[in-house]
Structures are given as C-alpha cells and as structure tokens.
Tab-separated table of C-alpha atoms in Angstrom:
chain	number	residue	atom	x	y	z
G	199	THR	CA	-21.757	0.439	-12.237
G	200	GLY	CA	-22.580	-0.268	-15.465
G	201	GLY	CA	-22.165	-2.612	-18.070
G	202	GLY	CA	-20.085	-4.025	-20.748
G	203	LEU	CA	-19.383	-2.479	-24.137
G	204	ALA	CA	-20.670	-4.398	-27.676
G	205	LEU	CA	-19.285	-3.222	-30.416
G	206	HIS	CA	-18.473	-6.217	-32.868
G	207	CYS	CA	-18.398	-6.979	-36.437
G	208	GLU	CA	-18.418	-9.708	-38.976
G	209	ILE	CA	-14.716	-11.451	-37.935
G	210	SER	CA	-12.609	-14.017	-39.708
G	211	LYS	CA	-11.360	-16.670	-37.314
G	212	PRO	CA	-9.384	-19.676	-37.652
G	213	PRO	CA	-10.499	-23.117	-38.141
G	214	ALA	CA	-11.220	-25.112	-35.360
G	215	GLY	CA	-8.329	-26.288	-33.195
G	216	ASP	CA	-6.141	-24.074	-34.776
G	217	ASP	CA	-6.423	-21.429	-31.616
G	218	PRO	CA	-5.756	-23.296	-28.379
G	219	ASN	CA	-6.425	-19.785	-27.040
G	220	PRO	CA	-9.745	-18.249	-27.175
G	221	SER	CA	-8.356	-14.808	-26.103
G	222	HIS	CA	-5.680	-14.228	-28.915
G	223	SER	CA	-9.331	-12.484	-31.030
G	224	SER	CA	-6.933	-9.516	-31.564
G	225	ALA	CA	-5.148	-11.535	-34.582
G	226	HIS	CA	-8.849	-11.618	-36.201
G	227	TYR	CA	-9.957	-9.974	-39.108
G	228	CYS	CA	-12.985	-8.039	-40.144
G	229	ASP	CA	-14.583	-9.619	-43.564
G	230	ILE	CA	-16.129	-5.995	-44.315
G	231	CYS	CA	-13.463	-3.461	-43.455
G	232	GLY	CA	-9.889	-5.340	-43.947
G	233	ARG	CA	-9.277	-4.337	-40.125
G	234	SER	CA	-7.833	-5.951	-37.474
G	235	GLU	CA	-10.840	-6.658	-35.098
G	236	GLN	CA	-9.275	-4.767	-32.153
G	237	GLU	CA	-8.312	-1.835	-34.655
G	238	HIS	CA	-12.518	-2.158	-35.478
G	239	ARG	CA	-13.272	-2.144	-32.183
G	240	PHE	CA	-11.660	0.852	-31.080
G	241	LYS	CA	-12.191	2.957	-34.765
G	242	VAL	CA	-16.033	2.283	-33.818
G	243	LEU	CA	-16.019	3.139	-30.184
G	244	PHE	CA	-13.967	6.370	-30.857
G	245	GLN	CA	-16.540	7.428	-33.069
G	246	VAL	CA	-19.418	6.709	-30.667
G	247	LEU	CA	-17.186	8.570	-27.956
G	248	ASP	CA	-16.844	11.541	-29.880
G	249	VAL	CA	-19.596	13.245	-29.209
G	250	ASN	CA	-19.198	16.423	-30.981
G	251	GLY	CA	-17.113	15.075	-33.682
G	252	ASP	CA	-14.062	17.118	-33.274
G	253	GLY	CA	-11.475	14.403	-33.706
G	254	GLY	CA	-10.815	14.457	-29.915
G	255	ILE	CA	-12.634	12.730	-26.690
G	256	CYS	CA	-12.787	14.979	-23.174
G	257	ILE	CA	-14.483	14.078	-20.239
G	258	ASN	CA	-17.190	15.520	-21.334
G	259	ASP	CA	-17.679	13.529	-24.489
G	260	LEU	CA	-16.695	10.202	-22.024
G	261	THR	CA	-20.025	11.325	-19.774
G	262	ILE	CA	-22.407	11.712	-22.590
G	263	GLY	CA	-21.263	8.972	-24.572
G	264	LEU	CA	-20.901	6.269	-22.071
G	265	LYS	CA	-24.155	7.248	-20.535
G	266	LYS	CA	-26.013	6.843	-23.728
G	267	MET	CA	-23.812	3.381	-24.157
G	268	GLY	CA	-25.358	2.410	-20.616
G	269	VAL	CA	-22.250	2.670	-18.372
G	270	HIS	CA	-21.937	4.723	-15.744
G	271	ARG	CA	-18.557	6.247	-14.862
G	272	THR	CA	-17.513	8.813	-11.790
G	273	GLU	CA	-16.170	12.160	-12.636
G	274	HIS	CA	-12.999	10.756	-10.958
G	275	GLU	CA	-12.986	7.711	-13.289
G	276	LEU	CA	-13.355	9.718	-16.330
G	277	MET	CA	-10.291	12.093	-15.294
G	278	LYS	CA	-8.074	9.037	-14.758
G	279	ILE	CA	-8.472	7.505	-17.946
G	280	VAL	CA	-8.121	11.079	-19.672
G	281	LYS	CA	-4.975	11.867	-17.506
G	282	ALA	CA	-3.388	8.341	-18.456
G	283	GLY	CA	-3.693	8.798	-22.686
G	284	ASP	CA	-3.255	12.400	-22.610
G	285	LYS	CA	0.164	12.374	-24.296
G	286	ASP	CA	-0.002	16.091	-25.028
G	287	LEU	CA	-1.825	17.719	-22.146
G	288	ASP	CA	-4.333	19.102	-24.138
G	289	GLY	CA	-6.776	18.197	-21.619
G	290	GLN	CA	-8.436	15.268	-24.475
G	291	LEU	CA	-7.495	11.954	-25.992
G	292	ASP	CA	-7.508	12.023	-30.098
G	293	PHE	CA	-7.489	8.748	-32.034
G	294	GLU	CA	-3.783	7.958	-31.675
G	295	GLU	CA	-3.761	8.482	-28.228
G	296	PHE	CA	-7.181	6.893	-27.395
G	297	VAL	CA	-6.263	3.540	-29.438
G	298	HIS	CA	-2.687	4.016	-27.346
G	299	TYR	CA	-4.515	4.082	-23.867
G	300	LEU	CA	-6.627	1.358	-25.474
G	301	ARG	CA	-4.438	-1.198	-25.901
G	302	ASP	CA	-2.140	-0.648	-22.772
G	303	HIS	CA	-5.376	-0.760	-21.104
G	304	GLU	CA	-6.299	-4.269	-22.836
G	305	LYS	CA	-2.847	-6.103	-22.313
G	306	LYS	CA	-3.055	-5.481	-18.553
G	307	LEU	CA	-6.542	-6.650	-18.641
G	308	ARG	CA	-5.035	-9.558	-20.031
G	309	LEU	CA	-2.716	-10.478	-17.598
G	310	VAL	CA	-5.323	-10.122	-14.388
G	311	PHE	CA	-7.668	-12.396	-16.819
G	312	LYS	CA	-4.977	-14.863	-17.363
G	313	SER	CA	-4.055	-14.886	-13.211
G	314	LEU	CA	-8.062	-15.340	-12.728
G	315	ASP	CA	-8.532	-17.917	-15.105
G	316	LYS	CA	-6.217	-20.739	-12.734
G	317	LYS	CA	-7.680	-23.703	-15.092
G	318	ASN	CA	-6.641	-21.690	-18.192
G	319	ASP	CA	-8.667	-22.547	-20.521
G	320	GLY	CA	-9.876	-19.612	-21.368
G	321	ARG	CA	-13.002	-18.829	-19.248
G	322	ILE	CA	-13.319	-17.846	-15.709
G	323	ASP	CA	-15.854	-19.522	-13.254
G	324	SER	CA	-17.331	-18.801	-9.569
G	325	GLN	CA	-14.817	-21.203	-8.480
G	326	GLU	CA	-11.897	-19.736	-9.733
G	327	ILE	CA	-13.091	-16.057	-8.532
G	328	MET	CA	-13.430	-17.560	-4.560
G	329	GLN	CA	-10.310	-19.333	-5.254
G	330	SER	CA	-8.296	-16.109	-6.069
G	331	LEU	CA	-9.666	-13.433	-3.842
G	332	CYS	CA	-8.936	-16.223	-1.245
G	333	ASP	CA	-5.407	-16.299	-2.042
G	334	LEU	CA	-5.373	-12.003	-1.584
G	335	GLY	CA	-6.970	-12.812	2.112
G	336	ILE	CA	-10.487	-12.049	0.551
G	337	HIS	CA	-12.837	-14.763	1.487
G	338	ILE	CA	-16.884	-14.621	-0.760
G	339	SER	CA	-19.307	-16.999	-0.590
G	340	GLU	CA	-20.165	-18.752	-3.950
G	341	GLU	CA	-22.986	-17.008	-4.168
G	342	GLN	CA	-21.214	-13.319	-4.069
G	343	ALA	CA	-19.108	-14.834	-7.223
G	344	ASP	CA	-22.350	-15.710	-8.765
G	345	GLN	CA	-23.423	-12.227	-8.438
G	346	ILE	CA	-19.473	-10.580	-9.709
G	347	LEU	CA	-19.681	-13.619	-12.493
G	348	LYS	CA	-23.983	-12.487	-13.581
G	349	SER	CA	-22.711	-8.661	-14.001
G	350	MET	CA	-20.442	-9.525	-16.750
G	351	ASP	CA	-21.765	-13.176	-18.441
G	352	LYS	CA	-24.000	-11.837	-21.096
G	353	ASN	CA	-24.388	-15.427	-22.877
G	354	GLY	CA	-25.746	-16.752	-19.573
G	355	THR	CA	-22.917	-19.586	-19.334
G	356	MET	CA	-22.338	-18.417	-15.625
G	357	THR	CA	-18.658	-18.167	-17.213
G	358	ILE	CA	-16.826	-15.267	-18.562
G	359	ASP	CA	-15.210	-15.370	-21.503
G	360	TRP	CA	-11.892	-12.916	-22.797
G	361	ASN	CA	-14.218	-10.640	-24.471
G	362	GLU	CA	-17.110	-10.383	-22.030
G	363	TRP	CA	-14.170	-9.946	-19.416
G	364	ARG	CA	-12.884	-6.901	-21.999
G	365	ASP	CA	-15.854	-5.600	-22.592
G	366	TYR	CA	-16.772	-4.790	-19.206
G	367	HIS	CA	-13.537	-3.591	-17.696
G	368	LEU	CA	-12.085	-1.876	-21.046
G	369	LEU	CA	-13.665	1.468	-20.144
G	370	HIS	CA	-12.822	1.239	-16.568
G	371	PRO	CA	-9.238	2.992	-15.386
G	372	ALA	CA	-9.155	-0.151	-12.938
G	373	ASP	CA	-6.132	-2.389	-14.485
G	374	ASN	CA	-5.096	-4.344	-11.272
G	375	ILE	CA	-6.536	-6.986	-9.023
G	376	PRO	CA	-7.483	-4.627	-5.944
G	377	GLU	CA	-8.415	-2.100	-7.998
G	378	ILE	CA	-10.726	-3.959	-9.753
G	379	ILE	CA	-12.126	-5.647	-7.218
G	380	LEU	CA	-13.013	-2.438	-5.935
G	381	TYR	CA	-14.859	-1.543	-8.918
G	382	TRP	CA	-17.244	-4.421	-8.379
G	383	ASN	CA	-18.245	-3.078	-5.212
G	384	THR	CA	-18.858	-6.729	-3.689
G	385	PRO	CA	-20.530	-6.407	-0.056
G	386	ARG	CA	-19.175	-8.524	2.622
G	387	LEU	CA	-15.546	-8.528	1.211
G	388	MET	CA	-13.103	-9.483	4.323
G	389	VAL	CA	-9.507	-7.757	3.714
G	390	PRO	CA	-6.166	-8.810	4.672
G	391	ASP	CA	-5.695	-8.160	9.040
G	392	GLU	CA	-9.232	-8.037	9.122
G	393	PHE	CA	-10.668	-10.616	12.357
G	394	THR	CA	-13.876	-12.455	12.410
G	395	ALA	CA	-16.311	-13.166	15.136
G	396	GLU	CA	-14.955	-16.779	15.111
G	397	GLU	CA	-11.614	-15.384	15.690
G	398	LYS	CA	-12.691	-13.168	18.410
G	399	GLN	CA	-15.035	-15.472	19.811
G	400	THR	CA	-12.398	-18.459	20.282
G	401	GLY	CA	-9.629	-15.806	21.438
G	402	MET	CA	-7.511	-16.464	18.598
G	403	LEU	CA	-7.581	-12.580	17.850
G	404	TRP	CA	-5.623	-12.433	21.065
G	405	ARG	CA	-2.878	-15.026	19.773
G	406	ILE	CA	-2.265	-13.324	16.509
G	407	LEU	CA	-1.768	-10.081	18.468
G	408	VAL	CA	0.581	-11.620	20.890
G	409	ALA	CA	2.163	-13.373	17.722
G	410	GLY	CA	2.712	-10.275	16.354
G	411	GLY	CA	3.730	-8.443	19.469
G	412	GLY	CA	6.213	-10.951	19.978
G	413	ALA	CA	7.967	-10.967	16.540
G	414	GLY	CA	8.154	-7.357	16.984
G	415	ALA	CA	9.911	-7.605	20.741
G	416	VAL	CA	12.203	-9.769	19.195
G	417	SER	CA	13.173	-7.957	16.049
G	418	ARG	CA	13.718	-4.654	17.990
G	419	THR	CA	15.667	-6.303	20.711
G	420	CYS	CA	17.930	-7.617	18.322
G	421	THR	CA	17.907	-4.724	16.026
G	422	ALA	CA	18.326	-2.252	19.180
G	423	PRO	CA	22.264	-1.322	18.752
G	424	LEU	CA	21.619	-0.148	15.775
G	425	ASP	CA	18.262	1.888	16.602
G	426	ARG	CA	20.451	3.363	19.444
G	427	LEU	CA	23.235	4.330	17.164
G	428	LYS	CA	20.857	6.575	14.733
G	429	VAL	CA	18.917	8.247	17.534
G	430	LEU	CA	22.917	9.010	18.672
G	431	MET	CA	23.997	10.236	15.375
G	432	GLN	CA	20.753	12.068	14.764
G	433	VAL	CA	20.962	14.125	18.191
G	434	HIS	CA	24.518	14.139	18.205
G	435	ALA	CA	26.769	14.183	15.393
G	436	SER	CA	27.729	17.229	13.478
G	437	LYS	CA	30.746	18.787	11.252
G	438	ARG	CA	32.207	18.692	14.206
G	439	ASN	CA	31.276	16.124	15.972
G	440	SER	CA	31.998	13.365	12.982
G	441	MET	CA	30.505	10.335	14.468
G	442	ASN	CA	30.389	6.802	11.952
G	443	ILE	CA	29.020	3.764	12.676
G	444	ALA	CA	32.695	2.114	13.791
G	445	SER	CA	33.398	5.109	16.477
G	446	GLY	CA	29.556	5.371	17.670
G	447	PHE	CA	29.621	2.084	18.639
G	448	ALA	CA	33.456	2.271	20.003
G	449	GLN	CA	31.791	5.539	21.811
G	450	MET	CA	28.596	3.371	23.385
G	451	ILE	CA	30.619	0.448	24.583
G	452	ARG	CA	33.475	2.682	26.228
G	453	GLU	CA	30.910	5.103	28.017
G	454	GLY	CA	28.399	2.007	29.349
G	455	GLY	CA	30.132	-1.246	28.421
G	456	VAL	CA	28.567	-4.157	25.638
G	457	ARG	CA	24.899	-3.824	27.916
G	458	SER	CA	24.374	0.112	27.129
G	459	LEU	CA	23.985	-0.976	23.343
G	460	TRP	CA	20.549	-2.009	24.501
G	461	ARG	CA	19.787	1.259	26.630
G	462	GLY	CA	16.228	2.260	25.799
G	463	ASN	CA	15.078	-1.198	24.207
G	464	GLY	CA	13.149	-1.724	27.086
G	465	MET	CA	11.037	1.288	26.409
G	466	ASN	CA	10.582	0.324	22.555
G	467	VAL	CA	9.180	-3.260	23.907
G	468	VAL	CA	7.324	-2.396	26.198
G	469	LYS	CA	4.882	0.000	24.272
G	470	ILE	CA	4.257	-2.658	21.850
G	471	ALA	CA	1.114	-4.048	23.929
G	472	PRO	CA	-0.481	-0.993	24.391
G	473	GLU	CA	-0.042	-0.051	20.947
G	474	SER	CA	-1.348	-3.031	19.044
G	475	ALA	CA	-4.380	-2.895	21.259
G	476	ILE	CA	-5.037	0.874	21.311
G	477	LYS	CA	-5.148	0.449	17.143
G	478	PHE	CA	-7.295	-2.507	17.811
G	479	MET	CA	-10.186	-0.851	20.095
G	480	ALA	CA	-10.082	2.565	17.878
G	481	TYR	CA	-10.476	0.430	14.830
G	482	GLU	CA	-13.640	-0.803	15.672
G	483	GLN	CA	-15.110	1.997	17.282
G	484	ILE	CA	-14.226	4.050	14.177
G	485	LYS	CA	-16.038	1.751	11.733
G	486	ARG	CA	-19.146	2.253	14.624
G	487	LEU	CA	-19.130	5.918	14.161
G	488	MET	CA	-19.131	5.543	9.909
G	489	GLY	CA	-21.949	3.197	10.783
G	490	SER	CA	-21.131	0.209	9.647
G	491	LYS	CA	-20.853	-3.524	10.826
G	492	GLN	CA	-17.404	-5.325	9.683
G	493	GLU	CA	-19.462	-7.518	7.236
G	494	THR	CA	-20.843	-4.550	5.095
G	495	LEU	CA	-18.011	-2.528	5.549
G	496	GLY	CA	-16.143	-1.277	1.974
G	497	ILE	CA	-12.386	-1.491	1.225
G	498	PRO	CA	-12.124	2.660	1.210
G	499	GLU	CA	-14.342	2.566	4.613
G	500	ARG	CA	-11.769	0.322	5.676
G	501	PHE	CA	-9.099	1.938	4.870
G	502	VAL	CA	-9.954	5.108	6.305
G	503	ALA	CA	-10.949	3.582	9.388
G	504	GLY	CA	-6.796	2.136	9.991
G	505	SER	CA	-5.308	4.817	8.784
G	506	LEU	CA	-7.321	7.045	12.027
G	507	ALA	CA	-6.895	4.206	14.175
G	508	GLY	CA	-3.020	4.209	13.466
G	509	ALA	CA	-2.998	7.642	14.095
G	510	ILE	CA	-4.720	7.391	17.455
G	511	ALA	CA	-2.675	4.421	18.320
G	512	GLN	CA	0.354	6.785	18.003
G	513	SER	CA	-0.723	9.664	19.226
G	514	SER	CA	-1.491	7.820	22.357
G	515	ILE	CA	1.970	6.169	23.520
G	516	TYR	CA	3.591	8.949	21.941
G	517	PRO	CA	4.989	10.111	25.512
G	518	MET	CA	6.590	6.416	25.837
G	519	GLU	CA	8.437	8.019	22.205
G	520	VAL	CA	10.250	10.620	23.757
G	521	LEU	CA	11.014	8.175	27.168
G	522	LYS	CA	12.526	6.073	24.729
G	523	THR	CA	14.752	8.666	23.000
G	524	ARG	CA	15.716	10.156	26.334
G	525	LEU	CA	16.628	7.031	27.601
G	526	ALA	CA	18.633	6.186	24.595
G	527	LEU	CA	20.450	9.358	25.301
G	528	GLY	CA	20.915	9.006	28.688
G	529	LYS	CA	24.583	8.830	30.421
G	530	THR	CA	25.104	5.550	32.581
G	531	GLY	CA	23.244	6.271	36.193
G	532	GLN	CA	22.073	9.060	34.835
G	533	TYR	CA	18.401	7.237	35.048
G	534	THR	CA	17.723	4.085	37.595
G	535	GLY	CA	14.970	2.670	35.312
G	536	ILE	CA	11.689	4.051	33.086
G	537	LEU	CA	9.752	5.712	36.033
G	538	ASP	CA	12.689	7.436	37.143
G	539	CYS	CA	13.298	9.246	33.853
G	540	VAL	CA	9.233	9.458	34.059
G	541	LYS	CA	9.663	11.503	36.961
G	542	HIS	CA	13.163	13.574	35.968
G	543	VAL	CA	10.970	14.567	32.783
G	544	LEU	CA	7.879	15.309	34.614
G	545	LYS	CA	9.897	17.624	37.328
G	546	LYS	CA	12.016	19.542	35.012
G	547	GLU	CA	9.605	19.956	32.391
G	548	GLY	CA	6.339	19.335	32.782
G	549	VAL	CA	4.116	16.787	30.972
G	550	ILE	CA	4.244	18.724	27.187
G	551	ALA	CA	8.249	17.591	27.555
G	552	PHE	CA	6.324	14.099	26.586
G	553	TYR	CA	4.750	15.705	22.936
G	554	LYS	CA	7.596	17.451	22.105
G	555	GLY	CA	8.344	16.678	18.065
G	556	TYR	CA	4.965	15.551	18.406
G	557	VAL	CA	3.945	17.869	14.776
G	558	PRO	CA	6.850	16.417	12.878
G	559	ASN	CA	6.005	12.659	13.832
G	560	MET	CA	2.635	12.954	12.567
G	561	LEU	CA	3.605	15.174	9.322
G	562	GLY	CA	6.395	12.448	8.450
G	563	ILE	CA	3.651	9.750	8.193
G	564	ILE	CA	2.294	11.805	5.375
G	565	PRO	CA	5.049	11.453	2.518
G	566	TYR	CA	6.330	7.702	3.915
G	567	ALA	CA	2.726	6.360	3.263
G	568	GLY	CA	2.216	8.360	-0.234
G	569	ILE	CA	5.249	7.841	-1.759
G	570	ASP	CA	5.871	4.518	-0.335
G	571	LEU	CA	2.591	3.387	-2.402
G	572	ALA	CA	3.156	5.762	-5.330
G	573	VAL	CA	6.681	4.196	-6.328
G	574	TYR	CA	5.941	0.495	-5.386
G	575	GLU	CA	2.537	0.918	-7.650
G	576	THR	CA	4.845	2.258	-10.201
G	577	LEU	CA	7.558	-0.363	-10.168
G	578	LYS	CA	5.105	-3.284	-10.265
G	579	ASN	CA	3.015	-1.964	-13.136
G	580	SER	CA	6.639	-0.993	-15.073
G	581	TRP	CA	7.506	-4.832	-14.461
G	582	LEU	CA	4.158	-6.004	-15.655
G	583	GLN	CA	3.851	-3.757	-18.783
G	584	ARG	CA	7.629	-4.932	-20.013
G	585	PHE	CA	8.213	-8.693	-18.619
G	586	ALA	CA	4.879	-10.008	-17.460
G	587	THR	CA	3.253	-12.552	-20.156
G	588	ASP	CA	0.994	-14.885	-18.720
G	589	SER	CA	0.111	-13.465	-15.106
G	590	ALA	CA	-0.675	-10.224	-13.616
G	591	ASP	CA	1.310	-11.728	-10.320
G	592	PRO	CA	4.862	-10.442	-10.473
G	593	GLY	CA	6.152	-13.137	-8.377
G	594	ILE	CA	7.610	-12.957	-4.539
G	595	PHE	CA	10.917	-11.922	-5.372
G	596	VAL	CA	10.163	-9.080	-7.634
G	597	LEU	CA	7.101	-7.679	-5.348
G	598	LEU	CA	10.288	-7.904	-2.651
G	599	ALA	CA	12.339	-5.416	-4.416
G	600	CYS	CA	9.589	-3.473	-5.390
G	601	GLY	CA	8.474	-3.036	-1.638
G	602	THR	CA	11.817	-2.594	-0.726
G	603	THR	CA	12.800	0.184	-3.320
G	604	SER	CA	9.472	1.986	-2.466
G	605	SER	CA	10.018	1.827	1.248
G	606	THR	CA	13.736	3.476	1.162
G	607	CYS	CA	12.343	5.794	-0.949
G	608	GLY	CA	9.350	6.586	1.405
G	609	GLN	CA	11.914	6.593	4.577
G	610	LEU	CA	14.682	9.054	2.348
G	611	ALA	CA	11.515	11.295	2.136
G	612	SER	CA	10.486	11.651	5.468
G	613	TYR	CA	13.470	10.478	7.131
G	614	PRO	CA	14.352	14.760	7.906
G	615	LEU	CA	11.037	15.199	9.717
G	616	ALA	CA	11.900	11.899	11.917
G	617	LEU	CA	15.124	13.845	12.652
G	618	VAL	CA	14.158	16.659	13.561
G	619	ARG	CA	11.614	15.213	15.583
G	620	THR	CA	14.097	13.445	17.853
G	621	ARG	CA	15.996	16.216	18.251
G	622	MET	CA	13.260	17.819	19.833
G	623	GLN	CA	12.671	15.249	21.817
G	624	ALA	CA	16.266	15.330	23.192
G	625	GLN	CA	16.056	19.107	23.812
G	626	ALA	CA	15.956	19.471	26.875
G	627	THR	CA	19.255	16.550	27.463
G	628	ASP	CA	21.465	18.741	25.407
G	629	GLY	CA	21.167	22.076	27.271
G	630	GLY	CA	20.677	23.856	24.252
G	631	PRO	CA	17.888	26.430	23.086
G	632	GLN	CA	14.614	25.133	22.773
G	633	MET	CA	13.359	25.865	19.030
G	634	ASN	CA	10.410	24.465	17.191
G	635	MET	CA	10.356	22.353	14.145
G	636	THR	CA	10.574	25.779	12.003
G	637	ALA	CA	13.690	27.047	13.467
G	638	LEU	CA	15.197	23.644	13.646
G	639	PHE	CA	14.886	22.698	10.296
G	640	LYS	CA	16.777	26.064	9.308
G	641	HIS	CA	19.194	25.624	12.291
G	642	ILE	CA	20.536	22.786	10.683
G	643	LEU	CA	20.254	23.804	6.665
G	644	ARG	CA	22.911	26.894	8.000
G	645	THR	CA	24.741	24.864	10.073
G	646	GLU	CA	25.164	21.319	8.724
G	647	GLY	CA	23.539	21.864	5.199
G	648	ALA	CA	21.012	19.299	3.598
G	649	LEU	CA	23.378	16.441	4.736
G	650	GLY	CA	22.546	17.497	8.520
G	651	LEU	CA	18.903	16.185	7.703
G	652	TYR	CA	20.078	12.993	7.058
G	653	ARG	CA	22.269	11.862	10.332
G	654	GLY	CA	22.279	8.240	11.173
G	655	LEU	CA	20.666	7.238	7.793
G	656	ALA	CA	23.133	4.351	7.559
G	657	PRO	CA	22.443	2.538	11.195
G	658	ASN	CA	18.439	3.158	9.945
G	659	PHE	CA	18.709	1.318	6.558
G	660	MET	CA	21.590	-1.311	8.010
G	661	LYS	CA	18.475	-2.840	10.349
G	662	VAL	CA	15.413	-2.793	8.079
G	663	ILE	CA	16.798	-6.250	6.685
G	664	PRO	CA	17.339	-8.330	9.570
G	665	SER	CA	14.166	-6.539	11.651
G	666	VAL	CA	12.021	-7.822	8.729
G	667	SER	CA	13.314	-10.881	8.524
G	668	ILE	CA	13.712	-11.892	12.494
G	669	SER	CA	10.102	-10.311	12.978
G	670	TYR	CA	8.997	-12.684	9.745
G	671	VAL	CA	10.842	-15.823	11.199
G	672	VAL	CA	9.589	-15.224	15.073
G	673	TYR	CA	5.655	-14.710	13.930
G	674	GLU	CA	5.493	-17.859	12.274
G	675	TYR	CA	6.837	-19.870	14.848
G	676	LEU	CA	4.624	-18.127	17.500
G	677	LYS	CA	1.600	-18.688	14.871
G	678	LYS	CA	2.455	-22.469	14.726
G	679	THR	CA	3.006	-22.273	18.505
G	680	LEU	CA	-0.316	-20.518	19.600
G	681	GLY	CA	-2.138	-22.675	16.990
G	682	VAL	CA	-3.198	-20.280	15.091
G	683	GLN	CA	-3.936	-21.150	10.908
G	684	SER	CA	-2.696	-19.546	8.529
G	685	LYS	CA	-5.657	-18.045	6.042
C-alpha cells in the first residue's frame, strides 16, 4: 500500500523537558523559512504533488506525484481525498483547500494515535496495537502486530512515534480505526461475530446461538403487544378509521381479551431459530464459494458474505413473516394455530401467497442499512471534530446516541416500504382488491396522503428501547448461565 512521506526541514525544538508530549510538532518552527513546521510540510508537499504547476491538485496530479514518492493509492482512495477537500467543487484542490484538508485529517489521525497509545508515552508498540484491536474484538498475533509496525517504523526501533504515524497515513483517506485496519490489510484478522475453530469444535458456537435466540425470544415476547398494534395500525388505520395507541389496545382487548395482545407472537419466536441457523450456514457456504477460509478472509469480503447470508436467511423464512402478519390480524377463533393458518392460506391462495410483499421487504433493507450507516458515521465524526481532545473513542453514551439517531433515520426512510409489505401480506384477509407494490403506494398517497405511509410508526418506535434493553440483559445472563466467556 505504499510507504510514508518524508518531508522535513531544520526545526527549532524546545529544550529537552519543556515539551512533555512528543506529538506537539506543529508548534515547532523552521529556522530557514520562519514558517511553522506544519505549514512548511504542507507547502513542500503541495509543490511536489502539483505536477503541472497550475496551482491545483487533481486526481491525475495525485496519481503521478505520489507514484514519484513511492506511494501507491487506488483511484477510489484518491477520489475520496479530492472530494473531502474540494470545497468549491471544481474537481481539484487549491493550496488553501489542500491545507484545510490536511489539518483536519491530521487532527483525526492524532486522535486515533492517542487512543492507540495506551501508555501515553508518545509511542505505539506491538502490545498496544494488539490490545487496541482486541478491544474491538479483532485478534492478531504478536508477529502480525510486528508486521504492522515494520511497515511504519522508519528508524528500526519497533515503535511508532507521532511523526511516523502521521507520515504513513497522511495521504490516505482513512481517518478512523476501522478504515485504518482495512488500510493495513492485515491477513487473518478476526472481526466481531466471527466464530473460531475452537468455538465450533467445543460446541461454544451453539451456546452463543442459543443465548442470542433466547434473548430474541424474550425481548419479542415482552414487546409483542406493541408489535401487534403496529401491524393493526399499518393495515386498518386510515382517515376514516382513526386508530391511536389507546384505542388500538382497547380494541384488541375488547375483541379477544388480554391474551389476544400476543396473537402472532408464537410464529415471531419460532422463526428465530431457523433464521439464525440458515444465516450461519449460508455464511459458511458463501465463504467457501468465494474461495476463502475464515483465517484468510478479508474484512470487505466478510461483510459481503454476511450481507448475502442475511438476504438468504430472510428469503428462506419469509413465509413465516406472512404467517405472523396473518395471525396478528386474525379474529378470535379464526385459526386454531399456526398449522391451521398454513392450511387456510394454501387452500384459498396457493403457495405464492407466502411471498406477498417480498419485493418491498428486500428493497427496504437498502435504504435502512445505507442511511443508518451514513448517519452514524457522520454524527460520530462531527462529535469527534468538535469535542474530542485526547481519544478517538467517543464513549458509550455518545455512540449510543449516534446509534439511536441513525437507526431512527434508517427506519423513517424504510418505513413506507415496511408498511406496503405488511399491507400486501394482508391483502387476502381484508377482501379488498389485490394490488402490486407500485399500485399500493399510489393508492395510499391518493387516499391518505404521505402520512398514510407512516401508520403505526409510534408503537414501532415505542418498542425499540425496551426491546434492545431486554435483549441485552437476557443475552448476557444466558451467556453466563451457558458458560460463554466474553471476548
């Protein structure tokens, strides 16, 4: 991936002992030109990279200039650099934009450096790299940590000071720990939620899956009344049939008693086990098809395999989703149980009924995942730029706030597709005309307006916090009970 930069001049440094932090190089001044060390580095670097001398650095300049310096970057990485600094959107960086980008980038790199520097001595050694990655659930050997150090270590000390760290990462767009790990491209990295060979052989894998399944079952059961209310509001609420949270609960209890609040929850719990098992098995098969073993599978490939496995699992258990909706919408005595519901649907509508709403279900994954991730990264990075001083770790409360906000934005973006999916799943139960996804969207907008696409949103949000909290507590308890040690 290329080495670091080496652009230095004669620097006036404070006497030994006056500057306890070796990373404070930006306060030093060049004896030759009188500029700050940082300003001088940026000026020299700009002149080197401005290949045609026109006062601007474009992607082509970066490609040629970095290649002359022995540094290789992909076109995508160069585009990210230019895009991040190009304030006037003219496709290149003038000197002011270049300096602004590098200063901002150095600040982020300094935060990451400080978070890795566990001993706070201004240097990073192999043990600190191993510990920092272990905190993220990524396990590497000391030899692998040494390989990472050697790629950055210029003076053979097997430690990295701030200057070596900065020079190695300065002209690479990675500015947070996950992206920097990808840049290191270390083989045999183990990301969280990956199972080791030892866990598979000792049966620990199945204990983890059982703990996760049990936690999901308890949290879904505790929030089932809110989930059933959401389904009822998605399908039956309209301008003419106003249904709020209080009236919805009252209607359910009046129709079938308190027990009816949990109607459809059995299927919701039953589908946890096959979904988890299919996802895990699909993940293992996809890894083999990609020609990779777990030990050598790269992080990007692992994310792709995980996404595909999730889509396969959802497709496989989708008929259960349809059954859950039908049971939740059913009247008292309409079905004697899950099998009776299956027989009714097969007899009246055929097998195809079990995949009604499948297209909006799959499409809903895209905006949710994309927006959730984008908003999370934007909020976290904005907080780090404004408030972080000593660490690139924002802390659990900031991450929780970012996660909650990003998840909310993702749900708001994908909720209309979820509502259309539920209405398509329920179409045969209400006796109305059968409509496809596009026709149903148009019908809702015409008859109910844009707000009609968000029926049932309130109970959906109300169940998020208790669901996550209950799931976490039960998962930790079951792990302890089953003898699963946290990594």
